[in-house]
Short mmCIF file of C-alpha atoms and ligand atoms in Angstrom, two decimals:
data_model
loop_
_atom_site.label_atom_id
_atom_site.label_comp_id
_atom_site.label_asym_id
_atom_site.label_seq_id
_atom_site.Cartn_x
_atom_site.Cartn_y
_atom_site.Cartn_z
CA UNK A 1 0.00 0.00 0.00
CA UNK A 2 1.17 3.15 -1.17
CA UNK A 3 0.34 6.39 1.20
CA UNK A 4 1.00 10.30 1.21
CA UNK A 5 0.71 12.44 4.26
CA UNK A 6 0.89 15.53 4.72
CA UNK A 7 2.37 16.89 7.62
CA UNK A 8 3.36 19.92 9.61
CA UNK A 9 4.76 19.44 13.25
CA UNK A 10 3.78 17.98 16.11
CA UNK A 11 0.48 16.93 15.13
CA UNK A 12 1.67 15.35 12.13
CA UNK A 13 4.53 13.66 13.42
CA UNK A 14 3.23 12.40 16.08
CA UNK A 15 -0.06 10.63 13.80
CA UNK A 16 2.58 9.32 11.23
CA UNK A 17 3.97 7.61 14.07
CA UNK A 18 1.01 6.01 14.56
CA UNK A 19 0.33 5.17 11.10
CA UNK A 20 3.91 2.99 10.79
CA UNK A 21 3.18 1.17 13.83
CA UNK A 22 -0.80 -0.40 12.49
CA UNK A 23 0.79 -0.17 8.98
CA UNK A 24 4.58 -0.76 8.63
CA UNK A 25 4.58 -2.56 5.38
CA UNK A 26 3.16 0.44 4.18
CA UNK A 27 5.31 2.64 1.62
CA UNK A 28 4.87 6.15 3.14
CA UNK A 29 6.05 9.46 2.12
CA UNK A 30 5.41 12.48 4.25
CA UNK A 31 5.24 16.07 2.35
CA UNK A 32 6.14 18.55 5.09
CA UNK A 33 5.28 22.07 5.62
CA UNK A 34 8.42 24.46 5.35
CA UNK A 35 6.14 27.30 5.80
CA UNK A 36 7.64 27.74 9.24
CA UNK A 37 10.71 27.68 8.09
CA UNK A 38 12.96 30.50 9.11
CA UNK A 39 16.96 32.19 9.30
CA UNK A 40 18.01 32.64 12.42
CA UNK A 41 22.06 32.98 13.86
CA UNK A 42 22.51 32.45 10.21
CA UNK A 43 21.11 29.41 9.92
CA UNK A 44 17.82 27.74 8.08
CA UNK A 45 16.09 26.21 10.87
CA UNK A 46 12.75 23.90 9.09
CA UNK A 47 11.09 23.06 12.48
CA UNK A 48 7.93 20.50 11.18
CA UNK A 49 10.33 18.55 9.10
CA UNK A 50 12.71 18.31 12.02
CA UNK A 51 10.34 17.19 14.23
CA UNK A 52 8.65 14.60 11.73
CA UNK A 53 12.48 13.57 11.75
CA UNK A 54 13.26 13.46 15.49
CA UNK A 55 10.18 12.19 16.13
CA UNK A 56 9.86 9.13 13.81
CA UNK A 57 13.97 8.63 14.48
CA UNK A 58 13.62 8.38 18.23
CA UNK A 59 15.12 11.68 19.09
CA UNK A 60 12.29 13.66 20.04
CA UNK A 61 12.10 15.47 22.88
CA UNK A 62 8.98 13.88 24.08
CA UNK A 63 7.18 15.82 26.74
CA UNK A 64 7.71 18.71 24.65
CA UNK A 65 7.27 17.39 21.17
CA UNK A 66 10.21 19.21 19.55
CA UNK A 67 13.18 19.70 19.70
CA UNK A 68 15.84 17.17 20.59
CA UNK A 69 15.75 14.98 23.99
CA UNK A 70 19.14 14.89 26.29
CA UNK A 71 19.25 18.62 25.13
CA UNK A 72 21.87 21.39 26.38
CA UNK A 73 21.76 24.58 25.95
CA UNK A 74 25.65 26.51 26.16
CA UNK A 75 24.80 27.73 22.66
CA UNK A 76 21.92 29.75 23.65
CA UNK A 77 23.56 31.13 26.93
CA UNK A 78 26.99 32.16 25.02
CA UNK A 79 24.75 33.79 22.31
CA UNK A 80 22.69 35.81 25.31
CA UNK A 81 26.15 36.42 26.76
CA UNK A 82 26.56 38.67 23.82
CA UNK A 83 22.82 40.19 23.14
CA UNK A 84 22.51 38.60 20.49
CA UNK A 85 18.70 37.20 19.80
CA UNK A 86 16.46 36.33 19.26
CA UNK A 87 15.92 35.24 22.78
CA UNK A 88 12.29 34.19 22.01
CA UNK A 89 13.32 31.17 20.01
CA UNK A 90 14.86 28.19 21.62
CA UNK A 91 17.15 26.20 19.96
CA UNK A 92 19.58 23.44 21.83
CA UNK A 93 23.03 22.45 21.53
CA UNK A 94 21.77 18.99 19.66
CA UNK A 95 19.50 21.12 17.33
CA UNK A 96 21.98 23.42 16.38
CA UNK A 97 24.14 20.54 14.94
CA UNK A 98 21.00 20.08 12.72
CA UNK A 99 21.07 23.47 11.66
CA UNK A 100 24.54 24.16 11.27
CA UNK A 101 24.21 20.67 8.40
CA UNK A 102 21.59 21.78 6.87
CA UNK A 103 23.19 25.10 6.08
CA UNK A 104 26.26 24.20 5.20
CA UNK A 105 24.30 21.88 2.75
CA UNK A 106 22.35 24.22 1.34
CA UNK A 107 24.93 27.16 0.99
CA UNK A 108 27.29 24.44 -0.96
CA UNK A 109 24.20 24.16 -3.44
CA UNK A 110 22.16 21.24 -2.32
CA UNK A 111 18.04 21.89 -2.33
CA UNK A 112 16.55 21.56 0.93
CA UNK A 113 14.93 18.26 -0.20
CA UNK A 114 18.25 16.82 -0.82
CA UNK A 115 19.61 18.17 2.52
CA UNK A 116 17.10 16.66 4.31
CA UNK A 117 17.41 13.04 2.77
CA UNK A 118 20.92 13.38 3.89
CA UNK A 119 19.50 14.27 7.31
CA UNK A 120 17.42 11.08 7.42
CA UNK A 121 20.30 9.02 6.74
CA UNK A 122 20.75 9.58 9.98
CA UNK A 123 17.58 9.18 11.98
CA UNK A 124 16.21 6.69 9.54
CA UNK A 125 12.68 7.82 10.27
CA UNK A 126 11.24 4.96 8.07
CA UNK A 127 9.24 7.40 5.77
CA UNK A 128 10.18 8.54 2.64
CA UNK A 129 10.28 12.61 4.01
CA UNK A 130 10.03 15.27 1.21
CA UNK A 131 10.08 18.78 1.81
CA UNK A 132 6.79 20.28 -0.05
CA UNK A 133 8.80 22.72 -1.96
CA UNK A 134 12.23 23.28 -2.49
CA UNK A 135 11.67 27.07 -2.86
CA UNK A 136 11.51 29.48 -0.24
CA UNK A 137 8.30 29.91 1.26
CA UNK A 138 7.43 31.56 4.57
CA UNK A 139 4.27 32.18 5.88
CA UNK A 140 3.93 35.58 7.61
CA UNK A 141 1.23 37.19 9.49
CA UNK A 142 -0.44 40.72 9.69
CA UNK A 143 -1.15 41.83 13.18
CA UNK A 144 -1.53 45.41 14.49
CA UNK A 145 -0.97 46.37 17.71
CA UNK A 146 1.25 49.30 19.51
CA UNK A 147 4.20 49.42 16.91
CA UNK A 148 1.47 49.73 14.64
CA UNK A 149 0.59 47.45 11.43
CA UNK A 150 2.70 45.09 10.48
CA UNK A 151 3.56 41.35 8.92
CA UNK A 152 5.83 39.19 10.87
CA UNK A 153 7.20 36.08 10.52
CA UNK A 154 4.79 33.35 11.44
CA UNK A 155 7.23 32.31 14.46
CA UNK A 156 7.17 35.28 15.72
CA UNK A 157 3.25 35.71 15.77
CA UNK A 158 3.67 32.06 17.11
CA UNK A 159 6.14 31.95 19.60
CA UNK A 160 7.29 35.42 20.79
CA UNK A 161 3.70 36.72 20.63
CA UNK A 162 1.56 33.16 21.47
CA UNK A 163 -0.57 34.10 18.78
CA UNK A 164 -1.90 36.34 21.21
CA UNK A 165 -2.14 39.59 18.72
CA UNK A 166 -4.84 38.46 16.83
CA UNK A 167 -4.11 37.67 13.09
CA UNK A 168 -5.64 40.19 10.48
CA UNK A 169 -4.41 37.63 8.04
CA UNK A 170 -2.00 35.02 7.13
CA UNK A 171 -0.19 34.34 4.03
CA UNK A 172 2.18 31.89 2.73
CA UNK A 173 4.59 34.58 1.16
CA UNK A 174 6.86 32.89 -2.19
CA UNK A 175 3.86 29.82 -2.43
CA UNK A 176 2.65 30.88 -6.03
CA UNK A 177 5.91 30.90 -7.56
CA UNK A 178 6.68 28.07 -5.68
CA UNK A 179 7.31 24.36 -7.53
CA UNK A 180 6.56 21.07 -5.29
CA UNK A 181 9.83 19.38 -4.36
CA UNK A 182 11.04 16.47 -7.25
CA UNK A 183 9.64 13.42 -5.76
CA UNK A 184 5.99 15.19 -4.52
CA UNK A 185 3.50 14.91 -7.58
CA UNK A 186 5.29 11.96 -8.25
CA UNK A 187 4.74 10.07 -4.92
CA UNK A 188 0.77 11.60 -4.45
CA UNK A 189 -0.50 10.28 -8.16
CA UNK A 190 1.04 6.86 -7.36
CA UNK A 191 -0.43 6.97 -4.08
CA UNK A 192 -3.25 4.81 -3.20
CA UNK A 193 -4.64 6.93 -0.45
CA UNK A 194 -3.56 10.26 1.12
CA UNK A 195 -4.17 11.26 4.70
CA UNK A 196 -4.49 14.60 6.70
CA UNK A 197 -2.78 14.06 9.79
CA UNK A 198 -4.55 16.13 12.31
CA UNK A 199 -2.24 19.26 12.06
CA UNK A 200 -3.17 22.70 11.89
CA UNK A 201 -5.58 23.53 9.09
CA UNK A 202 -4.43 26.90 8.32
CA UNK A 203 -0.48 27.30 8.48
CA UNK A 204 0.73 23.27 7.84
CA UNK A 205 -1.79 21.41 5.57
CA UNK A 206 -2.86 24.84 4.00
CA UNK A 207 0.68 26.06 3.49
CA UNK A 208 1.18 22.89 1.62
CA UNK A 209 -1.63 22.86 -0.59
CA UNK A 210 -0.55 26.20 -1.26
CA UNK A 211 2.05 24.79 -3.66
CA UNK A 212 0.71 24.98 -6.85
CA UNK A 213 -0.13 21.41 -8.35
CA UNK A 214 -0.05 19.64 -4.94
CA UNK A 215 -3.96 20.43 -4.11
CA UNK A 216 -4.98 19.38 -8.07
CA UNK A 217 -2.55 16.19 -7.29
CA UNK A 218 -4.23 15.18 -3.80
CA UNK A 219 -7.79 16.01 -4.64
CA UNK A 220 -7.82 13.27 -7.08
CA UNK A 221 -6.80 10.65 -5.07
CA UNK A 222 -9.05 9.18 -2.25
CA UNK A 223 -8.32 11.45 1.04
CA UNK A 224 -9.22 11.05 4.58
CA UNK A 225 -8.15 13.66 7.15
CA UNK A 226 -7.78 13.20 11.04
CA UNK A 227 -9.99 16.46 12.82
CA UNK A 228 -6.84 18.53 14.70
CA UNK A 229 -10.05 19.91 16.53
CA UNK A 230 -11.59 18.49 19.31
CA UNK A 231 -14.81 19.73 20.93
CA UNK A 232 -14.38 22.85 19.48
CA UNK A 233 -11.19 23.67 20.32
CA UNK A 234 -7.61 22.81 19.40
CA UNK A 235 -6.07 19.86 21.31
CA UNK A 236 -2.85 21.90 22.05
CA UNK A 237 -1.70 25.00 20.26
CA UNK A 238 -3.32 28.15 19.04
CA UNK A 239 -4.85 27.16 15.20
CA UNK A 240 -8.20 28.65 16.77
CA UNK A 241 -6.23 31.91 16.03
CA UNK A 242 -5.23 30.53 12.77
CA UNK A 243 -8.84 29.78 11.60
CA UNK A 244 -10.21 32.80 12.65
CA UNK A 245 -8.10 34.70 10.99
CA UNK A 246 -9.07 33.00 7.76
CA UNK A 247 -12.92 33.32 8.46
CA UNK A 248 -13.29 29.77 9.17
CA UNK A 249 -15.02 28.80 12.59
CA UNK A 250 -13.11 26.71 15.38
CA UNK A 251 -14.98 23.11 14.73
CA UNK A 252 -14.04 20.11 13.45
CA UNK A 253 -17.05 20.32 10.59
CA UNK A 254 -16.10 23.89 9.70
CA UNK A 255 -12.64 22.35 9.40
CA UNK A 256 -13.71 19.72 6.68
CA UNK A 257 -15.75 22.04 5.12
CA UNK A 258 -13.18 24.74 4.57
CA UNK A 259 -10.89 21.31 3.07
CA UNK A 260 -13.95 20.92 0.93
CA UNK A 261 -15.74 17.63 -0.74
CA UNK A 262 -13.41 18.36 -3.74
CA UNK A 263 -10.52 17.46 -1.63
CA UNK A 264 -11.91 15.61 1.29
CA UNK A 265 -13.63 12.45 0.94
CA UNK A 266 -13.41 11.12 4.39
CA UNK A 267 -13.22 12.70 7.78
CA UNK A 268 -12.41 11.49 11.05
CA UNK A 269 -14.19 13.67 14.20
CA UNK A 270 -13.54 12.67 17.60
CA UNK A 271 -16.53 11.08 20.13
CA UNK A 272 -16.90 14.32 21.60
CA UNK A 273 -18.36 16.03 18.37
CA UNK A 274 -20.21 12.92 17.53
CA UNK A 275 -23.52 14.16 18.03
CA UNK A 276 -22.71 16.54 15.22
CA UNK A 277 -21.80 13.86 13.00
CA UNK A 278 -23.30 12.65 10.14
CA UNK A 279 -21.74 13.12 6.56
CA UNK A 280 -21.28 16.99 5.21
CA UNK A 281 -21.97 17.15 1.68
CA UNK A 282 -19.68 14.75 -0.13
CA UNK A 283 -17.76 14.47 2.73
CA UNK A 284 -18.33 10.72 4.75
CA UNK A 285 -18.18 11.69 8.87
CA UNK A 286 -17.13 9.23 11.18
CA UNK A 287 -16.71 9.58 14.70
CA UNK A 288 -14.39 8.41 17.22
CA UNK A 289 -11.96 9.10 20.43
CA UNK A 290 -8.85 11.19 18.36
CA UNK A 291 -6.72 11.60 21.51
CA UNK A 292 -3.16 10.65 20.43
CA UNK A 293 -2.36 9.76 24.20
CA UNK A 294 0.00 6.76 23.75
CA UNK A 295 1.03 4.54 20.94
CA UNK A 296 -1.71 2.17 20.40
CA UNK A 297 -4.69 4.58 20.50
CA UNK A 298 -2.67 6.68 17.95
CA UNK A 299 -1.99 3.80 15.89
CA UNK A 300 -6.17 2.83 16.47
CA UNK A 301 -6.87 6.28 14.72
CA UNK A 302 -4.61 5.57 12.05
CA UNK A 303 -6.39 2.47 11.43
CA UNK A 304 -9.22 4.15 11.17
CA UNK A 305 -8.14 6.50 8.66
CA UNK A 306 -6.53 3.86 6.65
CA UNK A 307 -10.55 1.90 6.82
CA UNK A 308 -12.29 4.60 6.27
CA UNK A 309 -10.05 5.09 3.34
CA UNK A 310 -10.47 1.57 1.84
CA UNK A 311 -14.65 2.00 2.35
CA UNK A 312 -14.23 4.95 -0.05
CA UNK A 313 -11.96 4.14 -2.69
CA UNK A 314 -13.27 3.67 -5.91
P1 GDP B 1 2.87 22.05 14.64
O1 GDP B 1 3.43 22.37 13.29
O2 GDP B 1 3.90 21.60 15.62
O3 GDP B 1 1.94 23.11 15.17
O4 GDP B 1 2.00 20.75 14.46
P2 GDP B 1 0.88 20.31 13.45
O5 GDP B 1 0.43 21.40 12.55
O6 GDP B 1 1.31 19.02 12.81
O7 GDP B 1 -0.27 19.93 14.45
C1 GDP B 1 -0.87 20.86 15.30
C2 GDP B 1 -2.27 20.39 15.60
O8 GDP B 1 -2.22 19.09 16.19
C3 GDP B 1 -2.99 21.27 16.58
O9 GDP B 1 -3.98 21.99 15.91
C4 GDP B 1 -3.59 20.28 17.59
O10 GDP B 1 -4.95 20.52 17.83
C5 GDP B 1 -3.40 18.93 16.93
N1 GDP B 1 -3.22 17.86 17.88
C6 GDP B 1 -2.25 17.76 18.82
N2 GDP B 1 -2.44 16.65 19.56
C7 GDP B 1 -3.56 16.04 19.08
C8 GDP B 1 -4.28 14.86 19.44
O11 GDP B 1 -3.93 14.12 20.37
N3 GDP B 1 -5.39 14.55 18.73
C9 GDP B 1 -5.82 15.35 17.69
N4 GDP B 1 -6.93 14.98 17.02
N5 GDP B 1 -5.17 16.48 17.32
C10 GDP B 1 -4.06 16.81 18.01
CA1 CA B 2 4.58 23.97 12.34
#
């Protein structure tokens, strides 16, 4: 069995580990968001495919969810020795290894989506894990508050501010002139199925299908997504913020229909917005628990996605 994901962070990662453990003679390949992607210390830091990475390779910070376990952090305290930020961004001694690779990759001429096979010759994350694009995209966000009106990078609304500005909107700056990464079209029209992990709506499965040709590509296949929303709110993180900066309400229908029948063909809600189930138009609902809170009942929801997948296919 062939299957895509697409994936952002933690969300993603942590449902694709799942997904190898109820279906590991599966061929997977994950497409990751690098809409998060950012410079910082002169480095390119890609958080959601590093922590697809870490996470599938067993070195994953786990309370957390990123960044590396066993980490130290002399780096950061040298760097704050001298002022020199941005403070609001943690990065480890172990992570900044990461960083310093990829950069050295990509500044001798290698695309990101060859840097990070390299990577995962390392962690062996047992995914085949493409970037979505090898060109520059970053999402930014326009906020207004006492500085005035303004777009910042999406970490920065993120993690400096906790999405706590609100957004006025959000836009995944470089997508349109953006080209999927070699291996992407490719791997989603040989696909038999592709899932939507449960990851944020807005700036990781949005950014993606912001690619031009990747949307086209996945709404012809059969395509079950995994609700990142649960009981009207998200499970952790702020994508409330994200959707309602895009218009779309904080629910796990609102979700699918925003995703659409012409992508979506099957949906996966958890017990706790069951009574609202039912099928949207074109869109087959099925409810049931969608807490990732150990192993097996991620792997169950995988399962589930992977069922609901094989009722629909043509
Ligand atoms: P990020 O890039 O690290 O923010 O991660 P993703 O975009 O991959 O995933 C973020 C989303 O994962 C959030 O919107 C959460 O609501 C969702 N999420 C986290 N844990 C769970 C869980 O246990 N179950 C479900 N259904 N969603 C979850
Ligand atoms: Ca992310």
């Amino acid at each position: 069995m062939r299957i895509v994901a697409l994936a952002g962070g933690i969300g993603g990662a942590r449902f694709l580990r799942g997904l190898l453990h109820t279906a590991p003679e599966a061929d997977i390949t994950v497409v990751g968001n690098t809409g998060d992607d950012i410079s910082l210390f002169g480095l390119r830091i890609c958080p959601d495919l590093d922590t697809v990475m870490y996470t599938l390779g067993g070195g994953i910070n786990e309370e957390q969810g990123w960044g590396r376990a066993d980490e130290t952090f002399t780096l950061r305290e040298e760097l704050a020795a001298y002022e020199v930020g941005p403070s609001w961004f943690t990065l480890g001694d172990r992570d900044f290894a990461t960083h310093i690779v990829r950069t050295q990759m990509l500044d001798a001429g290698y695309p990101l989506s060859a840097v990070t096979e390299a990577l995962c010759d390392r962690w062996r994350p047992g995914v085949r894990l493409l970037p979505m694009t090898d060109d520059r995209v970053e999402t930014h966000v326009v906020i207004e508050d006492d500085a005035g009106k303004r777009a910042v990078h999406f970490q920065e609304w993120w993690v400096r501010l906790h999405a706590g500005t609100p957004a006025q909107s959000i836009a995944a700056v470089g997508a349109e002139d953006a080209k999927p990464a070699p291996g992407v079209l490719e791997a989603i029209e040989a696909a038999d199925l592709v899932v939507l992990p449960p990851s944020n709506p807005v700036v990781s499965i949005g950014t993606i299908l912001a690619v031009p040709g990747i949307r086209a590509a996945v709404a012809a296949k059969t395509v079950v997504g995994v609700s990142p929303i649960i009981g009207g709110a998200p499970v952790r993180g702020m994508a409330d913020a994200c959707l309602t900066a895009i218009g779309v309400e904080t629910s796990a229908r609102a979700v699918a229909a925003h995703y659409g029948p012409d992508l979506l063909d099957g949906w996966l809600v958890d017990t706790a917005d069951g009574a609202t189930a039912g099928d949207l138009d074109g869109i087959a609902v099925r409810a049931r628990p969608l807490l990732m809170t150990d192993l097996e009942a991620t792997a169950d929801i995988a399962r589930a996605a992977l069922d609901l997948a094989g009722e629909l296919r043509p």
